[in-house]
PDB file of C-alpha atoms in Angstrom:
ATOM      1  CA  UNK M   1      17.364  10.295 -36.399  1.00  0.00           C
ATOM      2  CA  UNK M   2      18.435   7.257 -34.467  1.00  0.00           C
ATOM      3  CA  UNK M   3      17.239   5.016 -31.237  1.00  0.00           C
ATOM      4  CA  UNK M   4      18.964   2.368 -29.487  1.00  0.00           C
ATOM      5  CA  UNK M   5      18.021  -0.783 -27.059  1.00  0.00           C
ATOM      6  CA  UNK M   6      19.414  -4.262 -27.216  1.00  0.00           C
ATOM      7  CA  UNK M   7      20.972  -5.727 -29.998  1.00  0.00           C
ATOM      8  CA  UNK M   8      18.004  -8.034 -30.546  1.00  0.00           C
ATOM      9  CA  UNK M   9      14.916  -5.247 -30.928  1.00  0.00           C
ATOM     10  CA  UNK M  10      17.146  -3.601 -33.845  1.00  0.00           C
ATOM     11  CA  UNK M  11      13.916  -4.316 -35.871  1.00  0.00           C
ATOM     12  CA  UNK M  12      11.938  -3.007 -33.578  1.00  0.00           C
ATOM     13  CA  UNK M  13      14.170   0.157 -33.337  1.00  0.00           C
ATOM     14  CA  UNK M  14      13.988   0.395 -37.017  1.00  0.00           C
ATOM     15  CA  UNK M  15       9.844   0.073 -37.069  1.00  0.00           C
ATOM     16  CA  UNK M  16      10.179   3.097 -34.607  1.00  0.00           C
ATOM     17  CA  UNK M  17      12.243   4.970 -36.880  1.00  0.00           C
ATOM     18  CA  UNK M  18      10.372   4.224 -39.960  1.00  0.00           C
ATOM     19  CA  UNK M  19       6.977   5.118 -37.803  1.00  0.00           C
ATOM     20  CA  UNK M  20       8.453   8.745 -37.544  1.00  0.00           C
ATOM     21  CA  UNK M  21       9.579   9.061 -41.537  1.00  0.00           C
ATOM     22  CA  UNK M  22       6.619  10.405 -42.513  1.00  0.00           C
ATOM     23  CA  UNK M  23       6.645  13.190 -40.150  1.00  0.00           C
ATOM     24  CA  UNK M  24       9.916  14.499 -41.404  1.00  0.00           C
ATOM     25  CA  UNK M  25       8.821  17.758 -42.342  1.00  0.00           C
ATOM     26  CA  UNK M  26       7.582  18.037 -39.052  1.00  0.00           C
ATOM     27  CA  UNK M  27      10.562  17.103 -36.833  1.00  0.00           C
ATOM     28  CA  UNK M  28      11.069  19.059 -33.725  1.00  0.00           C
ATOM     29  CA  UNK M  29      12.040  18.487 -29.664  1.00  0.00           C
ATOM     30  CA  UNK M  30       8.993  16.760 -28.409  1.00  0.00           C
ATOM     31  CA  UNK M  31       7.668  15.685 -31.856  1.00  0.00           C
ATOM     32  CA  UNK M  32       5.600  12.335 -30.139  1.00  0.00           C
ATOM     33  CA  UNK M  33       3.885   9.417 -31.733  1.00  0.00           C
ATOM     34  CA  UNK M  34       2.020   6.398 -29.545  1.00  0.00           C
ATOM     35  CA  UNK M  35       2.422   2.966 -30.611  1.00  0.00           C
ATOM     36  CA  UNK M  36       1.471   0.553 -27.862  1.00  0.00           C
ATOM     37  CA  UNK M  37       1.079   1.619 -24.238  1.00  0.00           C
ATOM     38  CA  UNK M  38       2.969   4.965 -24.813  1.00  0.00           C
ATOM     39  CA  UNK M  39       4.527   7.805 -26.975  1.00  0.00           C
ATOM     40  CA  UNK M  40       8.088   7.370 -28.548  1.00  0.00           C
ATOM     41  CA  UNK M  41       9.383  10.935 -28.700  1.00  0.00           C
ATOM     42  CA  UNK M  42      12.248  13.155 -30.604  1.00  0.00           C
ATOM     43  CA  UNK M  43      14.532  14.605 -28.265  1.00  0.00           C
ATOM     44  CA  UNK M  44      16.529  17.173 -30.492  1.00  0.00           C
ATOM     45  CA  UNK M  45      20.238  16.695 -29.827  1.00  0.00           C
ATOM     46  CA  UNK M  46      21.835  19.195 -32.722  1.00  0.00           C
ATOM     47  CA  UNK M  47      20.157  20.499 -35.746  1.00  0.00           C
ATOM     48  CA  UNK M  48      18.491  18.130 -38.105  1.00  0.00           C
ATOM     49  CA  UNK M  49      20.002  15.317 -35.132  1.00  0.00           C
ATOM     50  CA  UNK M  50      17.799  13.596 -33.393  1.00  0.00           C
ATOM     51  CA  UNK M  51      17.502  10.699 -30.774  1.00  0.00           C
ATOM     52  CA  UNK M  52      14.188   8.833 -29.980  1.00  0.00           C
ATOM     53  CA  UNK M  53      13.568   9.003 -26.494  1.00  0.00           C
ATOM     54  CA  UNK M  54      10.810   6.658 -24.603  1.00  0.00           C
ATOM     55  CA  UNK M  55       9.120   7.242 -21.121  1.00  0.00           C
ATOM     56  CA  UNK M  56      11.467   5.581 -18.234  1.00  0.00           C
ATOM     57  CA  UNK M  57       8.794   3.080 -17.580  1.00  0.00           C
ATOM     58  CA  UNK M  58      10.435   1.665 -14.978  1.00  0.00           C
ATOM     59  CA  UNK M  59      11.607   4.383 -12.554  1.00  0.00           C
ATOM     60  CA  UNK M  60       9.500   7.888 -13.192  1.00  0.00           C
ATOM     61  CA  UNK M  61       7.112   7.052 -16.118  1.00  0.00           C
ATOM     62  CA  UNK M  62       5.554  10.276 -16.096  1.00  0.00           C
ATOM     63  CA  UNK M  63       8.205  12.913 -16.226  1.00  0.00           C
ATOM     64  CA  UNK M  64      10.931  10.984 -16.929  1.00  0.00           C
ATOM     65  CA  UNK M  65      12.553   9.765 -20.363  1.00  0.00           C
ATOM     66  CA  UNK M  66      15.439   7.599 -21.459  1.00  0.00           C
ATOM     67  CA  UNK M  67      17.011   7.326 -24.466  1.00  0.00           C
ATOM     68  CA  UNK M  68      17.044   2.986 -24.249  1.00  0.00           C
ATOM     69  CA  UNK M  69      14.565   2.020 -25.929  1.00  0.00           C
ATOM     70  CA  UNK M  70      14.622  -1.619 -24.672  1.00  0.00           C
ATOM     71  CA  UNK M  71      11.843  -1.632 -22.196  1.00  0.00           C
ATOM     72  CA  UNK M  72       9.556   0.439 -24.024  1.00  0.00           C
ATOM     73  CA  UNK M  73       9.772  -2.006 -27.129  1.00  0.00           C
ATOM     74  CA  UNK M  74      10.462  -5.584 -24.713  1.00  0.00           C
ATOM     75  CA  UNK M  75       6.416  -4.315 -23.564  1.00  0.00           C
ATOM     76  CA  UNK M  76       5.059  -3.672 -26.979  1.00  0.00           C
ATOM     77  CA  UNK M  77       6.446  -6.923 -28.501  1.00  0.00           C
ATOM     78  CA  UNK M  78       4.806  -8.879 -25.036  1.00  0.00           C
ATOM     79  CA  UNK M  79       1.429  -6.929 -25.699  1.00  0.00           C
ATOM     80  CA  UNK M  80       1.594  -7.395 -29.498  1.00  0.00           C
ATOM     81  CA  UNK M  81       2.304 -11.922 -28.861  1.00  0.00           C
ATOM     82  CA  UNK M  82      -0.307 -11.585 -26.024  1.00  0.00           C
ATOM     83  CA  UNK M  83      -2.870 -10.429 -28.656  1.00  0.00           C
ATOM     84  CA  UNK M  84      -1.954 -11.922 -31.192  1.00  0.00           C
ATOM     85  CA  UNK M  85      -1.729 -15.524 -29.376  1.00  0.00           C
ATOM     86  CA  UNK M  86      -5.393 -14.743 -28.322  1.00  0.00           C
ATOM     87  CA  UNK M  87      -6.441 -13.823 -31.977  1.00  0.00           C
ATOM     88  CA  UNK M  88      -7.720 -10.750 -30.458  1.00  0.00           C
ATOM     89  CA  UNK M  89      -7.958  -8.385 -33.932  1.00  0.00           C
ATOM     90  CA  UNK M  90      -9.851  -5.517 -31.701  1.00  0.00           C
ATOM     91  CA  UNK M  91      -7.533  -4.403 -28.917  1.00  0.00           C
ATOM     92  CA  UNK M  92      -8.461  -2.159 -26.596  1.00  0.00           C
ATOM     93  CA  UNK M  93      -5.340  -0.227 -25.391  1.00  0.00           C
ATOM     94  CA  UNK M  94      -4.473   0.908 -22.117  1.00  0.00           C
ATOM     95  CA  UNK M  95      -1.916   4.195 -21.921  1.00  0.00           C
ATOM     96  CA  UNK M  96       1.002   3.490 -19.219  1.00  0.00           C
ATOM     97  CA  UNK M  97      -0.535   6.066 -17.187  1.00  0.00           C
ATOM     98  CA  UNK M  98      -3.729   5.267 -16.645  1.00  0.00           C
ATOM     99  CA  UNK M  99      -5.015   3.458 -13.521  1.00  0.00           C
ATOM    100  CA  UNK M 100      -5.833   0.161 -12.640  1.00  0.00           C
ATOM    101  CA  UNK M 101      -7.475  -1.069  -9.734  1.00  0.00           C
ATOM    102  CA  UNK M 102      -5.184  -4.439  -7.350  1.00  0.00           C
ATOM    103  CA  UNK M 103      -6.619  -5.968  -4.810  1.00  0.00           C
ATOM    104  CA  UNK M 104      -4.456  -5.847  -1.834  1.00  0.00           C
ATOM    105  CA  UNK M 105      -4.387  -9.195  -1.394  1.00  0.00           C
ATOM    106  CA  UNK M 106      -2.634  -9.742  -3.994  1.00  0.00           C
ATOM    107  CA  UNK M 107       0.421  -7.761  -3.679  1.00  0.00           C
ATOM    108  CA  UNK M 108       3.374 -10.558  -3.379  1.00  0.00           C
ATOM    109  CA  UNK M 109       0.877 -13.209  -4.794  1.00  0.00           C
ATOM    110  CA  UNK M 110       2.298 -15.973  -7.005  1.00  0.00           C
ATOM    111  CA  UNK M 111      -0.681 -15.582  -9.356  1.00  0.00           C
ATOM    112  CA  UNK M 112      -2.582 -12.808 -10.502  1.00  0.00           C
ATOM    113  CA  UNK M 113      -6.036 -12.919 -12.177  1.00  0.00           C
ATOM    114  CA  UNK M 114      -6.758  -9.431 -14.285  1.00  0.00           C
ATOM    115  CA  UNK M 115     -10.586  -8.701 -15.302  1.00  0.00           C
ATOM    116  CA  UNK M 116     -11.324  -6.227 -16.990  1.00  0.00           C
ATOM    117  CA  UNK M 117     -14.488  -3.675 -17.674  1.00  0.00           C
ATOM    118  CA  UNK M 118     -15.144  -1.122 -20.500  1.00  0.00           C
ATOM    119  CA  UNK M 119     -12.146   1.861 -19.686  1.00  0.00           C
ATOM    120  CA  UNK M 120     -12.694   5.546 -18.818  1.00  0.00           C
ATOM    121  CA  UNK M 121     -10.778   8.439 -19.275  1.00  0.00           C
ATOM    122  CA  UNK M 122      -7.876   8.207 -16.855  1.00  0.00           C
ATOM    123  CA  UNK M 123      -9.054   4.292 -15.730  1.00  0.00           C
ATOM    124  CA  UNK M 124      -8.333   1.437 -17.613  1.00  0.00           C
ATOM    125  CA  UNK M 125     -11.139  -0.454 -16.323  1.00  0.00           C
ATOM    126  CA  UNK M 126      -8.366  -3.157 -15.163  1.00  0.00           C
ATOM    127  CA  UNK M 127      -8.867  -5.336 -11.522  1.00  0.00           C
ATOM    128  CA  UNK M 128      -6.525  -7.274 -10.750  1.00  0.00           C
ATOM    129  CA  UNK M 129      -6.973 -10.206  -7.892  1.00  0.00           C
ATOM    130  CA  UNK M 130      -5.235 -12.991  -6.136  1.00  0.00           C
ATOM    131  CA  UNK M 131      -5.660 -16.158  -8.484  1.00  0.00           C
ATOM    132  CA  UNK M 132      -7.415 -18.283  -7.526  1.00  0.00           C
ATOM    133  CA  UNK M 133      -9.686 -16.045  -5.970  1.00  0.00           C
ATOM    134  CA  UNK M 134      -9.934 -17.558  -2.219  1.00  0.00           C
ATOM    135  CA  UNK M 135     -13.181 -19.541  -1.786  1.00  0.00           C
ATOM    136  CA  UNK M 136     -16.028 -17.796  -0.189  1.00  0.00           C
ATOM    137  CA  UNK M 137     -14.584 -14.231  -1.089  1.00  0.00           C
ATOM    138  CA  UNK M 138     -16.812 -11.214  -0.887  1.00  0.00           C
ATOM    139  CA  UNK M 139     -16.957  -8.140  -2.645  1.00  0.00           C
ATOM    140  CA  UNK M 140     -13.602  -6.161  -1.252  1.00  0.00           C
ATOM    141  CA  UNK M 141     -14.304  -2.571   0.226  1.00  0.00           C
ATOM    142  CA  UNK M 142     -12.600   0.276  -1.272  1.00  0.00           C
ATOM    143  CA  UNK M 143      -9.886   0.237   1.545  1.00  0.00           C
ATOM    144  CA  UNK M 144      -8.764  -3.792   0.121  1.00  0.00           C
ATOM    145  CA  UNK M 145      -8.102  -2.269  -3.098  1.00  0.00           C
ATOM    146  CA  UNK M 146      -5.351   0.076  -4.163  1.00  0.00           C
ATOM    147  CA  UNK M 147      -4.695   2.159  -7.952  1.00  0.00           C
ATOM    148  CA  UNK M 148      -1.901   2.641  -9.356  1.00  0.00           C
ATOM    149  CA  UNK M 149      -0.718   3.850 -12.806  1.00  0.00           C
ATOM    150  CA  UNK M 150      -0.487   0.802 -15.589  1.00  0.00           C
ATOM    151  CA  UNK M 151       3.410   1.385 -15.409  1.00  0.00           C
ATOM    152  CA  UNK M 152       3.586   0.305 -11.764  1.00  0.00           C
ATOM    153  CA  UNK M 153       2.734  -3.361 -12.762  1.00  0.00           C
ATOM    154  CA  UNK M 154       6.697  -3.522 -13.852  1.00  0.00           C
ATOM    155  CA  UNK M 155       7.730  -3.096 -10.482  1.00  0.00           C
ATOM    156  CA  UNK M 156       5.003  -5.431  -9.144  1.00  0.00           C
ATOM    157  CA  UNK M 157       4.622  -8.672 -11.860  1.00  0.00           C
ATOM    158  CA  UNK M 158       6.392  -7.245 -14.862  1.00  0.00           C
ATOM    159  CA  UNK M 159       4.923  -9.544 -17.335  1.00  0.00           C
ATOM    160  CA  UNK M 160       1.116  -8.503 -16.763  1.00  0.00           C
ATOM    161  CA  UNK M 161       2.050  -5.505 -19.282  1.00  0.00           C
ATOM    162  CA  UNK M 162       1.643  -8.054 -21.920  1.00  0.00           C
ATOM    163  CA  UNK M 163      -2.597  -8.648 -21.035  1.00  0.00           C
ATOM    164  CA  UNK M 164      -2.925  -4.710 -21.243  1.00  0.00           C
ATOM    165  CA  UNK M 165      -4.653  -4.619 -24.566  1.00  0.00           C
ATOM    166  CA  UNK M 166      -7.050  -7.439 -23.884  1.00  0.00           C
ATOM    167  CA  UNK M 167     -10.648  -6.287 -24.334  1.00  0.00           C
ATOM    168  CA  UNK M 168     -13.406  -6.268 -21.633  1.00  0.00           C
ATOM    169  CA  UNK M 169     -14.761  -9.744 -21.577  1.00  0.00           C
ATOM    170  CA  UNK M 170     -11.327 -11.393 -21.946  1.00  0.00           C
ATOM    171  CA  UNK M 171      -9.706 -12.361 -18.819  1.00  0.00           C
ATOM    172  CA  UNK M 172      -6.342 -13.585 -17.846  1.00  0.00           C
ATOM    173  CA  UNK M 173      -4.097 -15.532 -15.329  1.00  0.00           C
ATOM    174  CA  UNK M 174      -0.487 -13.841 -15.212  1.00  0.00           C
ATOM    175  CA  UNK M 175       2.364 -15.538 -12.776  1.00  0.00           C
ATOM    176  CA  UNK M 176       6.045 -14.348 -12.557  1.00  0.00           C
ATOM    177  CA  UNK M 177       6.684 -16.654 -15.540  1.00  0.00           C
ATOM    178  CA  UNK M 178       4.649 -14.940 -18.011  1.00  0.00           C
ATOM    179  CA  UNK M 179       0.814 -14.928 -19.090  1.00  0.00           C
ATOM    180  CA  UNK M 180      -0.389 -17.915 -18.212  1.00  0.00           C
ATOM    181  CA  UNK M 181      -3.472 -18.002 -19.649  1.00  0.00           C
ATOM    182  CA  UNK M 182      -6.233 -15.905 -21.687  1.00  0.00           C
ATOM    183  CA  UNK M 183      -9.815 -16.738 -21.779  1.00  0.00           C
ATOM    184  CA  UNK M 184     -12.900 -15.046 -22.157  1.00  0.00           C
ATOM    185  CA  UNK M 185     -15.079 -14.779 -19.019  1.00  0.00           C
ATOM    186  CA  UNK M 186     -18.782 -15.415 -20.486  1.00  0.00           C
ATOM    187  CA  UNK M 187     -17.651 -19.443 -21.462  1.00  0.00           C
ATOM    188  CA  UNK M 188     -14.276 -19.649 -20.227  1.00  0.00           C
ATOM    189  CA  UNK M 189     -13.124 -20.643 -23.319  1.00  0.00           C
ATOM    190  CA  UNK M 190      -9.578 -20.854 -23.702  1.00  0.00           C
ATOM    191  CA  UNK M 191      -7.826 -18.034 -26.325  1.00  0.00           C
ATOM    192  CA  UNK M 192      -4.213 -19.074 -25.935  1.00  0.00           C
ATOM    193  CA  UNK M 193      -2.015 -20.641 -23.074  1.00  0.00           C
ATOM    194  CA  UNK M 194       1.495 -19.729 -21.888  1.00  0.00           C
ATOM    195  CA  UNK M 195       3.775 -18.597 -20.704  1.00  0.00           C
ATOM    196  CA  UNK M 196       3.564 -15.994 -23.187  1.00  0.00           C
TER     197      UNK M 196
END
């Protein structure tokens, strides 16, 4: 069994391989464990060879794989600081495939505020806004808001992967730097500050 990705997530690599060991008498094609936002997966290349293969986050998530690990672990490390930073011992995880909820507003914004509310099957419970929210703004109509799958936020501000795992009630304020801030939305007390 082996995995690659850059030179410095080789422990990370190893925790993936070590994550599989006991499994062993199980090993086939398409064997899958989740750790973080989505499943690291044995691809059989030969008998009794195997390569860990990850979803291709940032082209076709949901049917495609790759066999570089490097963005698959590069997220989990960011959500894993992220909560721990926050001292956030609960997390509440959100699959790469599951929806969110942007305003459109916010597309190409500098700043991004993400809320978020208890998740469903299929939603994360995730809105994401324009930060700071203009003054005076309304409720947005369902036509000033867009979903897309969890995945989509690498194309869009990459480092908002990192809040994912934040519970309801804890808020925070990503830029194209990194997470900015974490808080939680009932004092606005500050959990940890950035970039992260």
């Amino acid at each position: 069994m082996s995995g690659t990705a850059a030179n410095e997530l080789s422990a990370e690599v190893a925790g993936i391989l070590e994550a599989f060991r006991p499994y062993r008498a199980e090993f086939r094609d398409g064997l899958s464990i989740r750790i973080g936002w989505g499943p690291f997966v044995l691809r059989r290349d030969a008998n009794d060879v195997y390569t860990v293969v990850a979803p291709q986050y940032d082209e076709r998530p949901i049917d495609g794989v790759t066999d570089d690990l490097t963005l698959a672990l590069r997220t989990l490390v960011g959500q894993t600081l992220v909560l721990s930073r926050a001292g956030i011992t609960e997390p509440v995880p959100t699959s790469f495939d599951q929806d969110l909820i942007i305003a459109n507003r916010a597309k190409g914004a500098a700043r991004w505020a993400l809320a978020r509310t208890e998740p469903r099957p299929h939603d994360s419970g995730w809105y994401i806004d324009v930060y700071p929210t203009p003054p005076g703004s309304e409720a947005l109509a369902p036509s000033e808001m867009t979903r897309y799958p969890a995945a989509q936020l690498l194309q869009m501000k990459k480092h908002a992967v990192r809040a994912l795992f934040l519970p309801p009630g804890v808020a925070a304020v990503v830029s194209d730097d990194g997470v900015e801030v974490i808080f939680r939305e009932g004092d606005f007390s500050i959990l940890a500050q950035g970039p992260l």
